[in-house]
Coordinates of C-alpha atoms in Angstrom, one line a residue:
Chain W
M1 CA -2.8 -103.7 12.4
A2 CA -5.3 -101.3 13.7
I3 CA -3.6 -99.2 16.5
V4 CA -6.6 -98.1 18.1
S5 CA -7.9 -101.1 19.8
R6 CA -11.8 -103.3 18.8
A7 CA -13.0 -101.7 22.3
E8 CA -11.8 -98.4 22.7
G9 CA -12.9 -98.2 18.9
R10 CA -16.5 -99.4 19.9
A11 CA -16.4 -96.4 22.7
Y12 CA -15.9 -93.3 20.8
L13 CA -18.3 -94.4 18.4
V14 CA -20.4 -95.0 20.9
P15 CA -21.6 -90.6 21.0
L16 CA -22.2 -90.7 17.8
I17 CA -24.6 -94.0 17.2
G18 CA -26.4 -92.8 21.6
F19 CA -27.5 -89.2 19.1
L20 CA -29.2 -90.8 15.8
L21 CA -31.1 -93.5 17.7
L22 CA -32.2 -90.8 20.0
F23 CA -32.7 -87.6 16.7
L24 CA -33.1 -91.0 14.1
G25 CA -34.2 -94.0 15.5
F26 CA -36.3 -93.3 18.2
P27 CA -38.5 -91.0 15.2
A28 CA -38.7 -94.2 13.2
L29 CA -39.8 -96.4 15.6
V30 CA -42.5 -93.7 16.3
N31 CA -43.3 -94.1 12.4
L32 CA -43.8 -97.2 12.9
I33 CA -46.6 -97.7 15.2
Y34 CA -48.3 -94.8 14.4
S35 CA -48.7 -95.7 11.0
I36 CA -50.7 -98.6 12.3
S37 CA -52.3 -97.1 14.5
T38 CA -55.8 -94.5 14.8
V39 CA -54.1 -91.5 15.9
G40 CA -55.1 -88.1 16.8
F41 CA -53.6 -84.9 18.8
Q42 CA -55.9 -86.1 21.4
N43 CA -54.4 -89.7 22.3
L44 CA -50.7 -89.7 21.3
R45 CA -49.2 -91.1 23.9
S46 CA -51.2 -93.7 24.0
P47 CA -52.2 -94.7 20.3
T48 CA -54.5 -97.8 19.5
I49 CA -53.2 -100.0 16.8
T50 CA -55.6 -100.7 14.3
G51 CA -54.2 -102.7 11.4
F52 CA -52.8 -100.6 8.0
G53 CA -55.8 -98.4 7.6
N54 CA -53.5 -95.6 7.2
Y55 CA -51.6 -97.4 4.6
L56 CA -54.6 -98.2 2.3
A57 CA -55.2 -94.1 2.8
V58 CA -52.3 -93.1 1.3
L59 CA -52.3 -95.6 -1.5
Q60 CA -55.6 -94.9 -3.3
D61 CA -54.7 -90.5 -2.0
R62 CA -54.6 -89.9 -5.8
S63 CA -52.9 -86.6 -4.7
F64 CA -50.8 -88.5 -3.1
W65 CA -49.3 -90.4 -6.9
K66 CA -49.3 -86.8 -8.5
A67 CA -47.1 -86.3 -5.6
T68 CA -44.8 -89.2 -5.6
S69 CA -44.6 -88.5 -10.1
F70 CA -43.8 -84.5 -9.5
S71 CA -41.0 -86.0 -7.3
F72 CA -40.1 -88.1 -9.2
T73 CA -40.2 -86.0 -12.9
F74 CA -38.7 -82.8 -11.5
G75 CA -35.9 -84.9 -9.7
L76 CA -35.1 -87.0 -13.3
I77 CA -35.3 -83.6 -15.4
T78 CA -33.2 -81.7 -13.3
A79 CA -30.7 -84.0 -13.1
I80 CA -30.6 -85.2 -16.4
A81 CA -30.1 -81.1 -17.1
E82 CA -28.1 -79.8 -14.0
C83 CA -25.6 -82.8 -14.6
G84 CA -25.4 -82.1 -18.8
I85 CA -25.0 -78.3 -18.5
G86 CA -22.9 -78.5 -15.7
L87 CA -20.7 -81.5 -17.4
F88 CA -20.6 -79.1 -20.9
L89 CA -19.6 -76.1 -18.5
A90 CA -17.4 -78.1 -16.8
I91 CA -14.7 -79.3 -20.2
F92 CA -15.4 -76.5 -21.9
L93 CA -14.3 -73.4 -19.4
A94 CA -12.1 -75.6 -17.7
P95 CA -8.9 -73.7 -20.1
L96 CA -10.0 -70.1 -18.3
L97 CA -10.5 -71.3 -14.9
A98 CA -7.1 -73.4 -14.8
K99 CA -5.6 -69.9 -15.0
R100 CA -7.8 -67.5 -13.2
S101 CA -9.3 -69.6 -10.0
V102 CA -11.5 -67.1 -8.6
L103 CA -14.0 -67.5 -11.2
M104 CA -14.4 -70.1 -9.5
A105 CA -16.6 -68.0 -6.8
P106 CA -19.0 -66.9 -9.0
L107 CA -20.2 -69.9 -10.3
M108 CA -20.3 -71.5 -7.1
L109 CA -22.1 -69.0 -5.2
P110 CA -25.3 -70.0 -5.8
L111 CA -25.1 -72.9 -3.9
M112 CA -23.9 -70.3 -0.7
V113 CA -27.3 -68.8 -0.5
A114 CA -30.5 -70.8 1.0
P115 CA -32.5 -72.8 -1.8
A116 CA -34.8 -71.4 1.1
M117 CA -34.2 -67.6 -0.6
I118 CA -33.3 -68.2 -4.3
G119 CA -37.7 -69.4 -4.4
L120 CA -38.6 -66.2 -2.0
M121 CA -35.6 -64.2 -4.5
Y122 CA -37.6 -65.8 -7.4
R123 CA -41.0 -64.6 -6.4
L124 CA -39.6 -60.5 -7.0
V125 CA -37.8 -61.9 -9.6
L126 CA -41.0 -63.3 -11.6
H127 CA -43.8 -60.7 -10.1
E128 CA -45.4 -58.8 -12.4
F129 CA -45.0 -55.5 -11.4
A130 CA -41.8 -55.1 -9.8
G131 CA -40.5 -58.5 -10.9
P132 CA -37.5 -58.0 -14.3
V133 CA -38.4 -60.9 -15.8
P134 CA -41.5 -59.6 -16.7
Y135 CA -40.8 -56.3 -16.5
Y136 CA -38.0 -56.5 -19.6
L137 CA -40.9 -59.4 -21.4
F138 CA -43.1 -57.0 -21.8
L139 CA -40.8 -54.0 -22.7
W140 CA -39.3 -56.0 -25.4
F141 CA -42.2 -58.2 -26.4
G142 CA -45.1 -56.6 -25.1
D143 CA -46.3 -60.0 -23.2
S144 CA -44.8 -62.3 -20.7
P145 CA -46.5 -65.0 -19.5
A146 CA -48.0 -65.8 -16.2
F147 CA -44.7 -68.1 -14.6
L148 CA -46.4 -69.3 -11.8
D149 CA -49.5 -70.6 -12.5
V150 CA -50.5 -73.7 -13.6
N151 CA -49.3 -74.4 -17.2
N152 CA -46.1 -73.0 -16.3
A153 CA -45.5 -73.3 -12.4
F154 CA -43.6 -76.7 -12.7
K155 CA -41.5 -75.6 -16.2
T156 CA -40.3 -72.1 -14.1
L157 CA -39.4 -74.5 -10.9
L158 CA -37.8 -76.6 -13.3
V159 CA -35.7 -74.2 -14.2
V160 CA -35.1 -72.5 -11.4
E161 CA -33.9 -75.7 -9.0
T162 CA -30.9 -76.2 -12.3
L163 CA -29.9 -72.8 -12.0
Q164 CA -29.1 -73.3 -8.6
W165 CA -27.9 -76.6 -8.3
T166 CA -26.4 -76.9 -11.4
P167 CA -22.8 -75.6 -10.1
F168 CA -23.3 -78.0 -7.4
A169 CA -22.8 -81.5 -10.7
F170 CA -20.5 -78.6 -12.3
L171 CA -18.2 -78.0 -9.1
L172 CA -17.5 -82.3 -9.2
F173 CA -17.0 -82.8 -12.9
Y174 CA -14.7 -79.9 -12.7
V175 CA -12.3 -81.3 -9.9
A176 CA -12.7 -85.4 -11.9
Y177 CA -11.5 -83.4 -15.0
S178 CA -8.7 -81.1 -13.4
A179 CA -7.4 -85.2 -11.7
I180 CA -6.6 -86.7 -15.1
P181 CA -3.1 -86.8 -15.3
L182 CA -2.0 -84.6 -18.5
D183 CA 1.1 -86.8 -20.1
V184 CA -2.6 -89.9 -20.6
R185 CA -3.9 -87.0 -22.7
E186 CA -0.5 -85.8 -24.3
A187 CA -0.4 -89.3 -24.8
A188 CA -2.9 -90.0 -26.8
S189 CA -3.1 -87.1 -28.6
L190 CA 1.1 -87.6 -29.9
D191 CA -0.7 -90.8 -31.1
G192 CA -2.6 -88.2 -33.7
A193 CA -6.1 -88.5 -31.4
S194 CA -8.3 -85.6 -32.3
A195 CA -9.9 -83.6 -29.5
W196 CA -13.2 -84.6 -29.2
R197 CA -11.8 -88.4 -29.3
I198 CA -9.5 -87.7 -26.0
L199 CA -12.6 -86.4 -24.8
W200 CA -15.4 -89.5 -25.6
L201 CA -12.4 -92.4 -25.2
I202 CA -10.0 -90.8 -22.2
D203 CA -11.6 -88.1 -20.6
L204 CA -15.5 -89.1 -20.4
P205 CA -15.2 -92.8 -19.1
L206 CA -12.1 -91.5 -16.4
M207 CA -15.1 -89.4 -14.7
T208 CA -18.1 -92.1 -15.6
P209 CA -18.0 -92.7 -12.0
T210 CA -18.1 -88.8 -10.6
L211 CA -21.0 -89.1 -13.7
V212 CA -22.5 -91.8 -11.8
I213 CA -22.6 -90.8 -8.0
A214 CA -22.9 -87.1 -9.6
F215 CA -26.1 -87.9 -11.0
F216 CA -27.9 -90.5 -8.3
I217 CA -26.9 -87.1 -5.2
R218 CA -28.8 -84.6 -8.4
F219 CA -31.7 -87.1 -8.6
I220 CA -32.1 -87.2 -5.3
D221 CA -32.1 -84.2 -3.7
G222 CA -34.4 -83.3 -6.8
F223 CA -36.8 -86.2 -5.1
R224 CA -37.1 -85.0 -1.6
V225 CA -37.5 -80.8 -3.0
F226 CA -39.2 -78.6 -0.1
D227 CA -37.4 -75.7 0.4
N228 CA -37.6 -73.7 -3.1
V229 CA -40.6 -75.0 -4.0
Y230 CA -42.5 -74.5 -0.7
A231 CA -40.4 -70.8 -0.7
L232 CA -42.4 -70.9 -4.6
T233 CA -45.0 -71.0 -4.5
G234 CA -46.4 -72.9 -0.9
S235 CA -47.7 -75.9 -3.1
G236 CA -50.1 -73.9 -5.0
A237 CA -50.7 -74.0 -8.6
G238 CA -53.5 -76.0 -7.4
G239 CA -51.2 -78.3 -5.8
S240 CA -49.9 -78.8 -9.5
T241 CA -46.3 -78.3 -7.6
T242 CA -46.5 -80.6 -4.6
S243 CA -43.9 -82.8 -3.8
L244 CA -43.8 -85.6 -1.7
S245 CA -42.2 -83.5 1.2
I246 CA -44.3 -81.5 0.5
Y247 CA -47.7 -84.1 0.8
I248 CA -46.1 -85.4 4.0
Y249 CA -46.1 -82.0 5.9
Q250 CA -49.1 -80.0 4.4
A251 CA -50.7 -83.9 5.5
F252 CA -49.9 -83.0 9.1
F253 CA -49.2 -79.2 9.6
K254 CA -52.8 -78.4 7.7
D255 CA -55.3 -81.6 7.6
G256 CA -53.6 -82.6 11.0
L257 CA -54.1 -86.4 9.5
I258 CA -51.0 -87.9 11.9
G259 CA -51.5 -91.4 9.9
K260 CA -51.7 -90.5 7.1
A261 CA -48.5 -88.2 7.0
V262 CA -46.8 -91.3 9.3
A263 CA -48.1 -94.4 7.1
A264 CA -46.5 -91.1 3.5
S265 CA -43.2 -91.0 5.7
V266 CA -42.3 -94.8 6.1
V267 CA -43.0 -95.5 2.3
L268 CA -41.0 -93.0 0.9
F269 CA -38.3 -94.3 3.6
I270 CA -38.4 -97.9 2.3
A271 CA -38.5 -95.6 -1.3
S272 CA -35.5 -94.6 -0.4
L273 CA -33.5 -97.2 1.0
A274 CA -34.8 -99.2 -1.6
V275 CA -32.8 -96.7 -3.8
L276 CA -29.7 -96.0 -1.9
Y277 CA -29.1 -100.6 -2.0
G278 CA -30.3 -100.8 -5.4
L279 CA -27.5 -98.1 -6.3
N280 CA -25.0 -98.9 -3.7
W281 CA -25.6 -102.6 -5.6
L282 CA -24.9 -101.0 -8.3
A283 CA -21.1 -99.8 -7.7
G284 CA -20.7 -102.9 -6.0
R285 CA -21.1 -104.5 -9.3
R286 CA -19.3 -101.8 -10.9
R287 CA -16.5 -101.8 -8.3
K288 CA -16.5 -105.8 -9.6
A289 CA -16.2 -105.4 -13.1
A290 CA -13.4 -102.8 -13.3
Chain F
M1 CA -11.5 -66.8 -30.4
I2 CA -12.4 -69.7 -29.0
N3 CA -11.2 -68.5 -25.4
A4 CA -13.8 -65.3 -26.6
L5 CA -15.9 -67.9 -26.7
R6 CA -15.3 -69.1 -23.1
W7 CA -15.5 -65.7 -21.3
I8 CA -18.9 -65.1 -23.0
V9 CA -20.3 -68.9 -22.1
F10 CA -18.7 -67.9 -18.1
A11 CA -20.5 -65.0 -18.3
I12 CA -23.9 -66.0 -19.3
A13 CA -23.4 -68.9 -16.5
A14 CA -22.2 -67.1 -14.0
L15 CA -25.2 -64.4 -14.9
A16 CA -28.4 -67.0 -15.6
M17 CA -27.2 -68.6 -11.8
N18 CA -26.3 -65.7 -9.9
F19 CA -29.6 -64.0 -11.6
P20 CA -31.8 -63.6 -8.2
I21 CA -28.9 -62.9 -5.9
I22 CA -28.5 -59.7 -8.2
V23 CA -31.9 -58.8 -8.9
T24 CA -32.5 -59.0 -4.8
L25 CA -29.7 -56.7 -4.1
V26 CA -30.5 -54.4 -6.8
T27 CA -34.2 -54.0 -5.5
S28 CA -33.0 -53.4 -1.5
F29 CA -31.6 -50.5 -2.8
K30 CA -34.8 -49.0 -5.0
S31 CA -37.6 -46.3 -3.5
A32 CA -40.1 -47.9 -3.6
R33 CA -41.1 -44.7 -5.4
E34 CA -39.0 -45.8 -7.9
L35 CA -39.6 -49.5 -7.8
S36 CA -43.1 -48.8 -8.8
S37 CA -42.0 -47.3 -12.0
N38 CA -38.7 -48.4 -12.3
A39 CA -38.1 -52.9 -12.6
G40 CA -35.3 -52.9 -14.7
L41 CA -31.5 -54.2 -13.5
W42 CA -30.8 -50.3 -13.4
I43 CA -31.4 -47.9 -10.8
N44 CA -31.7 -43.8 -10.8
Q45 CA -31.4 -43.2 -7.2
P46 CA -30.3 -45.6 -5.1
T47 CA -31.6 -45.8 -1.4
L48 CA -30.4 -46.9 1.9
A49 CA -33.4 -47.0 3.1
N50 CA -34.9 -50.4 2.9
Y51 CA -31.8 -51.7 5.1
A52 CA -32.6 -48.4 7.9
R53 CA -36.2 -50.6 8.1
V54 CA -35.7 -53.7 8.4
L55 CA -32.7 -52.7 11.0
T56 CA -34.4 -49.6 12.9
Q57 CA -38.4 -51.0 12.5
T58 CA -38.4 -54.2 14.8
D59 CA -41.5 -53.7 16.0
R60 CA -43.3 -56.4 13.6
F61 CA -40.2 -58.7 12.7
N62 CA -37.2 -57.9 14.2
I63 CA -34.4 -59.2 11.9
Y64 CA -32.4 -59.2 14.7
S65 CA -33.8 -61.8 16.8
Y66 CA -33.9 -64.3 13.4
L67 CA -30.2 -63.4 12.6
L68 CA -28.9 -64.8 16.1
N69 CA -31.5 -68.1 16.0
S70 CA -29.8 -69.2 13.0
T71 CA -25.7 -68.0 14.2
I72 CA -26.9 -70.0 17.9
A73 CA -28.5 -72.2 16.4
A74 CA -26.0 -72.9 13.6
V75 CA -23.0 -73.0 15.6
L76 CA -24.9 -75.0 18.1
G77 CA -25.8 -77.6 15.6
T78 CA -22.1 -77.5 13.9
G79 CA -20.0 -78.4 17.0
L80 CA -22.0 -80.8 17.9
A81 CA -22.0 -83.4 14.6
I82 CA -18.3 -81.7 15.0
L83 CA -17.6 -83.1 18.4
L84 CA -19.4 -86.0 17.8
C85 CA -18.5 -86.7 14.7
L86 CA -14.6 -86.4 15.5
P87 CA -14.0 -89.8 18.2
A88 CA -16.0 -91.7 15.7
A89 CA -13.3 -90.7 12.7
Y90 CA -11.0 -91.4 14.7
A91 CA -11.8 -94.8 15.3
I92 CA -12.6 -95.2 11.8
A93 CA -10.0 -94.6 10.9
R94 CA -7.5 -96.1 13.4
S95 CA -9.4 -99.0 14.5
D96 CA -11.3 -102.0 13.2
V97 CA -14.3 -100.7 14.3
G98 CA -17.3 -99.0 11.7
R99 CA -16.2 -98.5 9.0
R100 CA -18.2 -101.6 6.9
V101 CA -21.3 -100.4 8.4
M102 CA -21.4 -97.4 10.3
L103 CA -19.9 -95.2 7.8
P104 CA -21.7 -96.3 5.4
L105 CA -24.8 -95.5 7.8
V106 CA -24.2 -92.7 8.6
I107 CA -23.5 -91.2 4.4
N108 CA -26.5 -92.9 3.3
L109 CA -28.3 -90.3 6.3
R110 CA -27.6 -87.5 3.8
A111 CA -29.3 -88.9 0.5
V112 CA -33.4 -89.6 3.2
P113 CA -35.2 -87.1 3.2
L114 CA -35.5 -85.7 6.3
I115 CA -39.2 -85.2 6.8
I116 CA -39.3 -88.3 7.0
F117 CA -38.1 -87.9 10.6
A118 CA -40.0 -84.7 11.1
I119 CA -43.4 -85.5 12.8
P120 CA -42.5 -87.6 15.4
L121 CA -39.9 -85.3 15.4
Y122 CA -42.0 -82.8 16.4
M123 CA -44.2 -84.6 18.6
M124 CA -40.7 -85.6 20.8
Y125 CA -40.0 -81.5 20.9
Q126 CA -43.6 -81.0 21.8
W127 CA -43.0 -83.3 25.0
L128 CA -39.7 -82.3 26.0
G129 CA -40.8 -78.9 25.7
L130 CA -38.0 -78.4 22.5
L131 CA -40.5 -76.5 20.1
D132 CA -39.4 -73.3 18.7
T133 CA -35.8 -73.1 21.8
Q134 CA -32.6 -72.2 19.8
I135 CA -31.0 -75.9 21.6
G136 CA -33.8 -77.3 19.8
L137 CA -33.4 -76.4 16.7
G138 CA -29.1 -75.7 16.9
L139 CA -29.8 -80.2 18.2
I140 CA -31.8 -81.1 14.4
L141 CA -29.2 -78.7 13.2
T142 CA -26.9 -81.6 14.5
I143 CA -28.5 -84.4 12.2
V144 CA -27.9 -82.4 9.1
N145 CA -24.8 -82.1 9.7
I146 CA -23.3 -85.5 10.6
P147 CA -22.8 -87.1 7.1
L148 CA -20.1 -84.4 6.0
A149 CA -18.6 -83.9 8.9
L150 CA -18.1 -87.8 9.4
V151 CA -16.8 -87.4 5.6
M152 CA -14.8 -85.3 6.5
L153 CA -13.3 -86.2 9.3
V154 CA -12.0 -89.6 8.4
N155 CA -11.2 -88.0 5.3
A156 CA -8.2 -86.1 7.1
I157 CA -7.4 -88.5 9.9
N158 CA -7.0 -91.2 6.9
D159 CA -4.7 -88.4 5.3
V160 CA -2.0 -88.6 9.1
P161 CA 0.5 -90.8 8.9
L162 CA 0.0 -94.0 11.4
E163 CA 3.5 -92.9 12.7
L164 CA 2.4 -90.1 14.4
D165 CA -0.8 -92.3 17.0
E166 CA 2.3 -94.2 16.7
A167 CA 5.6 -92.2 18.4
A168 CA 2.9 -90.3 20.7
R169 CA 1.3 -94.0 21.5
I170 CA 5.5 -95.3 22.2
D171 CA 5.9 -92.1 24.6
G172 CA 2.9 -93.3 27.3
A173 CA 0.1 -91.5 25.6
S174 CA -3.4 -93.3 25.8
S175 CA -5.8 -93.5 22.2
F176 CA -7.4 -91.3 23.8
Q177 CA -4.2 -88.6 24.3
A178 CA -3.2 -89.3 21.3
M179 CA -6.4 -88.1 19.6
V180 CA -6.8 -85.1 21.9
R181 CA -2.9 -83.9 21.6
V182 CA -2.2 -85.5 18.6
I183 CA -3.8 -86.2 15.5
T184 CA -6.3 -83.0 16.6
P185 CA -4.5 -80.2 16.8
V186 CA -2.8 -81.9 13.0
I187 CA -6.5 -82.1 11.3
R188 CA -7.5 -78.2 12.5
P189 CA -7.4 -77.0 9.0
A190 CA -9.9 -79.8 8.5
L191 CA -11.4 -79.1 11.0
I192 CA -11.7 -75.6 10.3
T193 CA -13.8 -75.9 6.6
A194 CA -15.7 -79.4 9.1
F195 CA -17.6 -76.0 10.7
I196 CA -17.6 -73.1 7.7
F197 CA -19.0 -75.5 5.5
G198 CA -21.7 -77.3 8.2
F199 CA -22.3 -73.9 9.3
I200 CA -22.8 -72.4 5.8
T201 CA -25.5 -75.7 6.0
A202 CA -27.5 -75.1 8.7
W203 CA -28.0 -71.3 8.1
N204 CA -29.9 -72.7 4.8
E205 CA -31.7 -75.3 6.2
F206 CA -35.0 -74.4 5.8
L207 CA -37.8 -77.5 6.8
F208 CA -37.6 -77.9 10.3
G209 CA -36.9 -73.9 11.5
L210 CA -40.1 -74.1 9.7
M211 CA -41.8 -77.4 11.4
L212 CA -40.2 -76.6 14.7
T213 CA -40.5 -72.9 15.8
T214 CA -43.3 -69.9 15.8
N215 CA -42.1 -67.1 17.6
K216 CA -39.5 -67.0 19.8
A217 CA -36.1 -68.9 17.4
V218 CA -37.3 -68.7 14.6
P219 CA -34.3 -68.4 11.9
M220 CA -33.3 -66.2 9.0
T221 CA -34.9 -69.0 6.6
V222 CA -38.1 -68.4 8.1
G223 CA -38.4 -65.6 9.4
A224 CA -37.6 -63.7 5.9
S225 CA -40.5 -65.0 4.4
F226 CA -42.7 -63.1 7.5
F227 CA -42.1 -60.0 4.9
F228 CA -43.7 -61.5 2.3
A229 CA -46.7 -62.3 4.2
A230 CA -46.3 -58.8 6.2
S231 CA -49.1 -55.8 6.1
G232 CA -52.4 -56.3 3.7
G233 CA -50.8 -54.1 1.3
G234 CA -49.1 -56.3 -0.7
V235 CA -45.5 -57.4 -0.3
Q236 CA -43.2 -54.5 0.0
W237 CA -40.5 -55.2 -2.4
G238 CA -37.3 -53.5 -2.0
V239 CA -38.0 -54.1 2.1
A240 CA -38.2 -57.8 1.4
S241 CA -35.4 -57.6 -0.9
A242 CA -33.5 -55.9 2.2
V243 CA -34.3 -58.8 4.4
M244 CA -33.4 -61.6 1.7
A245 CA -29.4 -59.7 0.9
L246 CA -28.8 -60.0 5.0
G247 CA -29.6 -63.0 5.1
A248 CA -27.9 -64.6 2.4
L249 CA -25.2 -62.5 3.2
P250 CA -23.4 -64.3 6.2
P251 CA -22.8 -68.0 4.7
A252 CA -22.1 -66.4 1.3
L253 CA -19.7 -64.5 2.4
L254 CA -18.2 -68.0 4.7
G255 CA -18.3 -69.9 1.4
L256 CA -16.3 -66.7 -1.0
L257 CA -13.7 -66.3 1.1
M258 CA -13.3 -70.3 1.9
Y259 CA -14.1 -71.8 -1.6
R260 CA -11.3 -73.1 -2.6
Q261 CA -11.1 -75.2 0.5
I262 CA -14.8 -76.0 0.8
S263 CA -14.9 -76.7 -3.1
G264 CA -11.5 -79.1 -2.3
S265 CA -14.0 -81.4 0.9
M266 CA -17.6 -81.2 -1.0
T267 CA -16.4 -83.1 -3.8
A268 CA -14.9 -85.6 -1.3
G269 CA -17.6 -86.0 1.0
A270 CA -20.0 -86.7 -2.7
V271 CA -17.1 -89.1 -4.4
K272 CA -16.4 -90.7 -1.9
G273 CA -19.4 -91.3 -0.3

């Protein structure tokens, strides 16, 4: 039986719930009200509710759908790349890392540096005159692509994001892989299973929950990307790198379209909830099936 | 043979992932003259001039103020998050309250794009006079830190044997006293890990720093970008690199010192979520 009574337990939850209500609940409510109002910086405190015009404006805005498709594609491709490379590194390097754990440090370092900083750093890395990548490309091949122009910015960002966050997927997979009991593998190996069969029939199935979770975390983080994209391209390159987060930021700060920005926030919120609950539902079904 | 291949793959991965950090460090030691002729990865005449400039010529961009703002806001945000999460985690681990609804709800917060709340928070801060203040930034960083702090503390308390609380209760301690005097000391390593991990996360946060500060409370992540927009003569790459190196250093050092604990807690937070 529980050692702390329900009443006491509730009391202990109060500070956290209060804080969350104040800093997330209240803003969520304001979002909802503003999204159905005609609102400008003059009537912030007394918005007049006028209906769903803001939502219509957002849903009819082509750049909103462009941003949505950027976010979705970006999240999907980077999640696949990060998990694929991370899985390979985790399994292939495991014998090396098991003996020398200090080798983990350089593989984790990118996770400790702010994505915004990494974005700024790539401005240097890719800079036409000061950056080593164009420098060596010119030196060796006599030519270097414009990494951040309309045609290449998206691809460049995919690589930047993947290089920074592959360590995250790698880390999850390495821990999951190391947790598989050795005797399971030994038994299979004694029964004559090849290394490939052990990988396919034992290791990967045992790692599936981690694989699924890592994929979704990376997809969601890629979907809502802001920091490194904003720092690297400032959503420039002809709007080809505007993520949904950046779209909302710009609608509010650059264009002052409060109603539209807020309506887009609510749409994004509902979409996130749908993804989250879909995921939980899937996880629940998995658990029942298992 | 295959081991040699492993070393090669490791070297390539480590180099590729850390490439921007390496380039930034190298560039920060190049003189302006050398930079204009040599964009490669070697330095002919290393110099500390860029660091000297960043640290002494603070009339336009005051790096000390950015570093201080980041430190204050990160400490405040992390400390408050842990203070709020500790009793909640205790309740979730030791009573029937909060485990089924509260915990998953807070964990899911980690996946919600925070920009959603940014606009009303901006207005709220305007009304409350919290825009461009260290406290205001710290309060928002608390939100950023809560999901992982809660998971880490719940896991830590779950690992503490119930007998410890029971013994304290039999000796006449209230549940609050048991939490403060018995549980908290036992989970101190988890508290320290949660604090360091939260500090790194908070230090590296960018969006709210960008939106909610303009001048007095600008954190390092945002301040660093000012050096790129500087003067009409284009970016001074040596100086900008020194700034980035200094801004990335505190979380990187903390992370490297604690990488074992951090990898453990990070995966705990992710997988059990």
